[in-house]
Amino acid sequence: MQTNPFGRTDRAVTRIGFGAWAIGGTWGEVSLADAKATLHAALDAGMTFIDTADVYGDGRSERVIAEVLAERGGDRPFVATKAGRRLSPHVAAGYTGANIETFVDRSLRNLRVDRLDLLQLHCPPTPVFADPEMFVALEGLRAKGKIAHCGVSVETVDEALMAIRQPGVVSVQIIYNLFRVKPAQEFFREATAKGVAVIARVPLASGLLTGKMTAASTFAADDHRSFNRHGEAFDKGETFSGVPFEVALQAVEELRPLVPDGATMAAFALRWILMEQAVTVVIPGAKTPKQARANAAADALAPLPQATMDAAREIYARLIAPQVQHLW
Ligand SMILES: NC(=O)c1ccc[n+]([C@@H]2O[C@H](COP(=O)([O-])OP(=O)(O)OC[C@H]3O[C@@H](n4cnc5c(N)ncnc54)[C@H](OP(=O)(O)O)[C@@H]3O)[C@@H](O)[C@H]2O)c1
């Protein structure tokens, strides 16, 4: 699989990585055997980047990753985790060096490592991105050898632009997909200029952009696609990319004819993201080995023709932009 340098670090990662939220929790039942087999399949396909967080399944995702990597041995992939969401209440004042260090120590134990490859602040409240003390504290964790690098995960383009003004931030994780194009319009050029790695998350709009959903689709009660459509538990943009379900289904039908012959719609959606040079790695989630392999296959797709890019942009502008462009 093709690789990209990970921003200003000395690491390189495959441009398609693995999003490990669903193998942790909040996506309905995924058995331990399926979770492990899915991650093995992603790594067998050549992926060398994994994104997780301490709260995914309350640490289960991190522990599954540790178990799978122990079983495999050999070269370790780059494992990015996140901290902050264990705070309760989740408020800016909780983002102190001491609290983050406590969370980091737990992630070190879960992942069975001495040092985290990348610690990302996990979509903190906006003021945290402007707090120099938080970033000084992260630098302290780096000096202690507990983290190799620090980055941020953000909800909005404005937060991304604030975050990359802080010294030491090597990466920004942001939602970027066929239904969320603002980062390309207003952020990617700045990230590239500063050598900041960009991690594109929710690339399949929570599965919508695989083209498999219909108005009759249902989801388990413990799947965020049941309980967070309006932001009841966390930012609504994390569920279906914040697009109302019926509108999204119509856009998917209009996108379907653009899928290259022989490709899945999921691979098309991922390849569309990779057309943007500023993206370092795209991190589709998966719950089965088949899904992980299908997502890895996007790496082999040819660049999309300009006419396809233009048609996708028109669908976004007409159907999706009025729903989301002003929000994130
Ligand atoms: N705040 C944050 O920092 C934050 C928030 C969200 C996500 N993330 C990260 O970004 C990653 C990716 O986002 P995401 O997992 O939310 O959404 P996503 O990648 O857009 O969608 C993943 C879901 O789509 C379905 N799917 C995946 N590949 C498929 C395929 N080839 N064919 C058919 N269905 C497929 C699976 O669910 P079903 O089979 O059940 O449909 C899978 O769980 C996460 O895993 C996580 O690492 C971070």
Coordinates of C-alpha atoms and ligand atoms in Angstrom, one line a residue:
M1 CA 0.0 0.0 0.0
Q2 CA 1.2 3.5 -0.7
T3 CA 2.6 5.5 2.2
N4 CA 2.9 9.1 3.2
P5 CA 5.3 10.8 5.7
F6 CA 3.4 11.5 8.9
G7 CA 3.8 15.3 8.9
R8 CA 7.0 16.5 10.6
T9 CA 7.7 13.2 12.3
D10 CA 10.2 10.7 11.0
R11 CA 7.5 8.1 10.6
A12 CA 5.7 7.1 7.4
V13 CA 2.2 5.5 7.4
T14 CA 0.0 3.9 4.8
R15 CA -2.5 6.4 3.3
I16 CA -5.3 4.0 4.3
G17 CA -5.3 3.2 8.0
F18 CA -7.7 1.5 10.4
G19 CA -10.3 3.3 12.6
A20 CA -10.7 1.2 15.7
W21 CA -13.8 2.7 17.3
A22 CA -16.3 0.1 16.1
I23 CA -14.1 -2.8 17.5
G24 CA -14.3 -1.1 20.9
G25 CA -18.0 -0.3 21.3
T26 CA -20.9 2.1 20.5
W27 CA -21.6 0.4 17.2
G28 CA -23.7 -2.6 18.3
E29 CA -22.3 -5.9 19.3
V30 CA -18.9 -6.8 17.8
S31 CA -17.6 -10.1 19.3
L32 CA -14.0 -10.2 20.6
A33 CA -13.2 -12.8 17.9
D34 CA -14.7 -10.5 15.1
A35 CA -12.9 -7.5 16.5
K36 CA -9.5 -9.3 16.5
A37 CA -10.1 -10.9 13.0
T38 CA -11.0 -7.5 11.6
L39 CA -7.9 -5.8 12.8
H40 CA -5.8 -8.8 11.6
A41 CA -7.3 -8.5 8.2
A42 CA -6.6 -4.8 8.0
L43 CA -2.9 -5.4 9.0
D44 CA -2.7 -8.4 6.6
A45 CA -3.8 -6.0 3.8
G46 CA -0.8 -3.9 4.6
M47 CA -2.2 -1.0 6.8
T48 CA 0.4 0.5 9.1
F49 CA -1.7 3.1 10.9
I50 CA -4.4 2.5 13.6
D51 CA -6.5 5.1 15.3
T52 CA -8.1 4.4 18.7
A53 CA -9.1 6.2 21.9
D54 CA -9.1 5.4 25.6
V55 CA -12.9 5.7 25.6
Y56 CA -13.7 3.3 22.8
G57 CA -15.4 0.5 24.7
D58 CA -13.9 2.0 27.8
G59 CA -10.4 0.8 26.8
R60 CA -11.5 -2.4 24.9
S61 CA -10.3 -1.0 21.6
E62 CA -6.9 -0.3 23.0
R63 CA -6.7 -3.7 24.6
V64 CA -7.8 -5.5 21.4
I65 CA -5.0 -3.7 19.5
A66 CA -2.4 -4.7 22.1
E67 CA -3.6 -8.4 21.9
V68 CA -3.5 -8.5 18.1
L69 CA -0.1 -6.8 17.9
A70 CA 1.3 -9.3 20.5
E71 CA 0.0 -12.2 18.4
R72 CA 1.5 -10.9 15.3
G73 CA 5.0 -9.7 16.5
G74 CA 7.2 -8.1 13.9
D75 CA 7.1 -4.4 13.0
R76 CA 4.6 -2.4 14.9
P77 CA 2.2 -0.2 13.1
F78 CA 1.8 3.5 14.1
V79 CA -0.9 3.5 16.8
A80 CA -2.6 6.8 17.5
T81 CA -4.8 7.1 20.6
K82 CA -6.7 10.0 22.2
A83 CA -7.4 11.3 25.7
G84 CA -9.8 13.8 27.3
R85 CA -13.2 12.2 27.0
R86 CA -12.9 10.3 30.3
L87 CA -13.4 13.7 32.0
S88 CA -16.8 13.9 33.6
P89 CA -18.1 16.5 33.2
H90 CA -16.3 17.0 29.9
V91 CA -15.3 20.7 30.4
A92 CA -12.3 22.8 29.4
A93 CA -11.1 23.1 33.0
G94 CA -10.6 19.4 33.2
Y95 CA -7.9 19.6 30.5
T96 CA -4.9 19.8 32.9
G97 CA -1.5 18.2 32.6
A98 CA -2.2 16.0 35.6
N99 CA -5.5 14.7 34.3
I100 CA -4.1 14.0 30.8
E101 CA -1.1 12.2 32.3
T102 CA -3.5 9.9 34.3
F103 CA -5.3 9.0 31.1
V104 CA -2.0 8.5 29.2
D105 CA -0.8 6.1 31.9
R106 CA -3.9 4.1 31.5
S107 CA -3.5 4.0 27.7
L108 CA 0.1 2.9 28.1
R109 CA -1.1 0.0 30.2
N110 CA -4.0 -0.9 27.8
L111 CA -1.7 -0.8 24.7
R112 CA 1.2 -2.5 26.6
V113 CA 3.8 0.1 25.5
D114 CA 6.2 2.4 27.2
R115 CA 5.5 5.3 24.9
L116 CA 2.5 6.3 22.8
D117 CA 3.2 7.0 19.1
L118 CA 0.7 9.8 19.1
L119 CA -1.6 11.2 21.8
Q120 CA -4.5 13.3 20.4
L121 CA -6.7 15.6 22.5
H122 CA -10.1 14.1 21.9
C123 CA -12.3 16.9 20.6
P124 CA -12.0 19.0 23.7
P125 CA -14.1 22.1 24.2
T126 CA -13.0 24.9 21.9
P127 CA -11.1 27.1 24.5
V128 CA -8.6 24.2 25.1
F129 CA -7.1 24.8 21.6
A130 CA -6.1 28.3 22.7
D131 CA -4.7 27.3 26.0
P132 CA -0.9 27.3 25.8
E133 CA -0.6 25.6 29.2
M134 CA -2.2 22.4 27.9
F135 CA 0.3 22.2 25.1
V136 CA 3.2 22.9 27.5
A137 CA 2.0 20.0 29.5
L138 CA 1.9 17.8 26.5
E139 CA 5.4 18.8 25.7
G140 CA 6.3 17.7 29.3
L141 CA 4.8 14.3 28.6
R142 CA 7.0 14.1 25.5
A143 CA 10.0 15.1 27.5
K144 CA 9.2 12.3 30.1
G145 CA 9.1 9.8 27.2
K146 CA 5.4 8.9 27.7
I147 CA 4.3 10.1 24.3
A148 CA 6.4 10.4 21.1
H149 CA 4.1 13.1 19.5
C150 CA 1.0 15.1 20.2
G151 CA -1.9 16.0 18.0
V152 CA -5.5 17.0 18.2
S153 CA -8.9 15.7 17.0
V154 CA -11.3 18.5 16.2
E155 CA -14.9 19.1 15.3
T156 CA -14.6 22.3 13.3
V157 CA -12.3 24.0 10.8
D158 CA -11.9 26.9 13.1
E159 CA -10.6 24.6 15.9
A160 CA -8.2 23.0 13.4
L161 CA -6.8 26.5 12.5
M162 CA -6.4 27.4 16.2
A163 CA -4.7 24.1 17.0
I164 CA -2.0 24.3 14.4
R165 CA -0.9 27.6 15.9
Q166 CA 0.2 25.7 19.0
P167 CA 3.8 24.5 18.9
G168 CA 4.3 20.8 19.0
V169 CA 1.0 19.8 17.3
V170 CA 2.1 17.4 14.6
S171 CA -1.4 16.2 13.4
V172 CA -5.0 17.2 13.1
Q173 CA -7.8 14.6 12.9
I174 CA -10.9 16.0 11.2
I175 CA -14.1 14.7 9.5
Y176 CA -13.5 14.8 5.7
N177 CA -15.6 12.9 3.2
L178 CA -18.0 13.4 0.3
F179 CA -20.5 15.0 2.7
R180 CA -17.9 17.2 4.5
V181 CA -15.7 19.2 2.2
K182 CA -15.0 22.4 4.1
P183 CA -11.6 21.2 5.4
A184 CA -10.3 21.2 1.8
Q185 CA -11.7 24.7 1.2
E186 CA -10.4 26.3 4.4
F187 CA -7.9 24.2 6.3
F188 CA -5.7 21.9 4.2
R189 CA -3.5 24.6 2.6
E190 CA -2.6 25.8 6.1
A191 CA -1.9 22.3 7.3
T192 CA 0.4 21.6 4.4
A193 CA 2.2 24.9 4.8
K194 CA 3.0 24.0 8.5
G195 CA 3.9 20.3 7.7
V196 CA 0.9 19.1 9.9
A197 CA -0.3 15.6 9.2
V198 CA -4.1 15.3 8.4
I199 CA -6.0 12.3 9.6
A200 CA -9.4 12.1 7.7
R201 CA -12.0 10.5 9.9
V202 CA -15.6 9.3 9.4
P203 CA -14.7 8.8 5.7
L204 CA -17.8 6.6 5.0
A205 CA -20.2 8.9 6.9
S206 CA -20.8 6.1 9.4
G207 CA -21.4 3.6 6.6
L208 CA -23.8 5.7 4.5
L209 CA -21.2 6.1 1.8
T210 CA -20.9 2.4 1.3
G211 CA -24.2 2.7 -0.5
K212 CA -25.7 -0.2 1.5
M213 CA -28.3 1.7 3.6
T214 CA -32.0 2.3 2.8
A215 CA -34.9 4.1 4.5
A216 CA -35.6 0.8 6.1
S217 CA -32.2 0.3 7.7
T218 CA -32.2 -0.2 11.5
F219 CA -29.5 -0.1 14.1
A220 CA -29.0 -1.7 17.5
A221 CA -30.0 0.3 20.6
D222 CA -26.3 0.5 21.6
D223 CA -25.2 1.8 18.1
H224 CA -24.7 5.6 18.0
R225 CA -26.6 5.6 14.7
S226 CA -29.7 4.8 16.9
F227 CA -29.1 7.2 19.7
N228 CA -27.0 10.1 18.5
R229 CA -28.6 11.3 15.3
H230 CA -29.4 14.7 16.9
G231 CA -26.3 14.9 19.0
E232 CA -27.9 13.4 22.2
A233 CA -24.6 11.9 23.4
F234 CA -21.8 13.7 21.5
D235 CA -21.4 16.0 18.5
K236 CA -24.1 15.1 16.0
G237 CA -21.5 15.5 13.2
E238 CA -19.9 12.2 14.3
T239 CA -23.1 10.3 13.3
F240 CA -23.8 10.1 9.6
S241 CA -21.5 13.1 9.3
G242 CA -24.4 15.2 10.6
V243 CA -26.5 14.9 7.4
P244 CA -30.2 14.1 7.9
F245 CA -30.6 10.4 6.9
E246 CA -33.2 10.9 4.1
V247 CA -31.1 13.7 2.5
A248 CA -28.0 11.5 2.7
L249 CA -29.8 8.6 1.0
Q250 CA -30.8 10.8 -1.9
A251 CA -27.2 12.1 -2.3
V252 CA -25.9 8.5 -2.2
E253 CA -28.2 7.5 -5.1
E254 CA -26.9 10.4 -7.1
L255 CA -23.3 9.5 -6.3
R256 CA -23.8 5.8 -7.2
P257 CA -23.4 6.3 -11.0
L258 CA -20.0 7.9 -10.3
V259 CA -18.5 4.7 -8.8
P260 CA -15.8 3.3 -11.2
D261 CA -16.6 0.0 -12.8
G262 CA -15.6 -2.9 -10.7
A263 CA -15.1 -0.8 -7.5
T264 CA -17.3 -0.7 -4.4
M265 CA -18.9 2.5 -3.4
A266 CA -16.8 2.4 -0.1
A267 CA -13.6 2.2 -2.1
F268 CA -14.8 5.1 -4.3
A269 CA -15.6 7.2 -1.3
L270 CA -12.1 6.6 0.2
R271 CA -10.4 7.2 -3.1
W272 CA -12.2 10.5 -3.4
I273 CA -10.6 11.5 -0.1
L274 CA -7.2 10.5 -1.3
M275 CA -7.5 12.8 -4.3
E276 CA -6.6 15.5 -1.7
Q277 CA -2.8 15.7 -1.3
A278 CA -3.0 17.3 2.2
V279 CA -4.6 14.1 3.6
T280 CA -1.9 11.9 5.2
V281 CA -4.1 9.0 6.2
V282 CA -7.8 8.1 5.9
I283 CA -9.1 5.9 8.7
P284 CA -12.3 3.9 7.8
G285 CA -13.8 1.9 10.6
A286 CA -14.7 -1.7 10.0
K287 CA -16.5 -4.5 12.0
T288 CA -15.6 -7.5 9.8
P289 CA -12.6 -8.7 7.9
K290 CA -14.5 -8.4 4.6
Q291 CA -15.1 -4.7 5.3
A292 CA -11.4 -4.1 6.2
R293 CA -10.3 -5.7 3.0
A294 CA -12.8 -3.8 0.9
N295 CA -11.5 -0.6 2.4
A296 CA -7.9 -1.5 1.8
A297 CA -8.7 -2.1 -1.8
A298 CA -9.3 1.7 -2.3
D299 CA -5.5 2.0 -2.4
A300 CA -5.3 0.3 -5.8
L301 CA -8.0 2.4 -7.4
A302 CA -6.9 4.8 -10.2
P303 CA -7.2 8.6 -9.6
L304 CA -10.8 9.7 -10.2
P305 CA -11.5 11.7 -13.4
Q306 CA -12.1 15.4 -13.2
A307 CA -15.6 14.9 -14.4
T308 CA -16.3 12.6 -11.5
M309 CA -14.8 15.2 -9.0
D310 CA -16.9 17.9 -10.6
A311 CA -20.1 15.9 -10.4
A312 CA -19.5 15.0 -6.8
R313 CA -18.9 18.6 -5.9
E314 CA -22.2 19.6 -7.5
I315 CA -24.1 17.0 -5.5
Y316 CA -22.5 18.2 -2.3
A317 CA -23.3 21.9 -3.2
R318 CA -26.9 21.2 -4.0
L319 CA -28.0 18.6 -1.4
I320 CA -25.5 18.5 1.5
A321 CA -24.0 22.0 1.9
P322 CA -27.2 23.6 3.0
Q323 CA -27.4 21.0 5.8
V324 CA -23.8 21.1 7.1
Q325 CA -21.5 23.8 5.6
H326 CA -22.3 26.4 8.3
L327 CA -22.0 24.0 11.3
W328 CA -18.5 22.7 11.3
Ligands
LIG1 N1 -13.9 12.4 17.8 C1 -13.0 11.6 17.2 O1 -11.9 11.8 17.3 C2 -13.6 10.5 16.3 C3 -15.0 10.4 16.0 C4 -15.4 9.5 15.1 C5 -14.5 8.6 14.6 N2 -13.2 8.7 14.9 C6 -12.2 7.8 14.2 O2 -12.5 7.7 12.8 C7 -12.7 6.3 12.5 C8 -13.6 6.2 11.3 O3 -14.8 6.8 11.6 P1 -16.1 5.9 11.9 O4 -15.7 4.5 12.3 O5 -16.9 6.7 12.9 O6 -17.0 5.9 10.6 P2 -16.8 5.4 9.1 O7 -15.4 4.9 8.9 O8 -17.3 6.4 8.2 O9 -17.8 4.1 9.1 C9 -17.5 2.9 9.7 C10 -18.6 1.9 9.6 O10 -19.1 1.7 8.3 C11 -19.4 0.3 8.0 N3 -18.4 -0.1 7.0 C12 -17.1 0.1 7.0 N4 -16.5 -0.4 5.9 C13 -17.5 -1.0 5.2 C14 -17.5 -1.6 3.9 N5 -16.4 -1.8 3.2 N6 -18.7 -2.1 3.5 C15 -19.8 -1.9 4.2 N7 -19.9 -1.3 5.4 C16 -18.7 -0.8 5.9 C17 -19.2 -0.4 9.4 O11 -20.4 -0.3 10.2 P3 -21.7 -1.3 9.9 O12 -21.2 -2.5 9.2 O13 -22.3 -1.5 11.2 O14 -22.5 -0.4 8.9 C18 -18.2 0.5 10.1 O15 -18.2 0.5 11.4 C19 -13.2 5.7 13.8 O16 -13.1 4.3 13.8 C20 -12.3 6.4 14.8 O17 -11.0 5.7 14.8 C21 -12.7 9.6 15.7

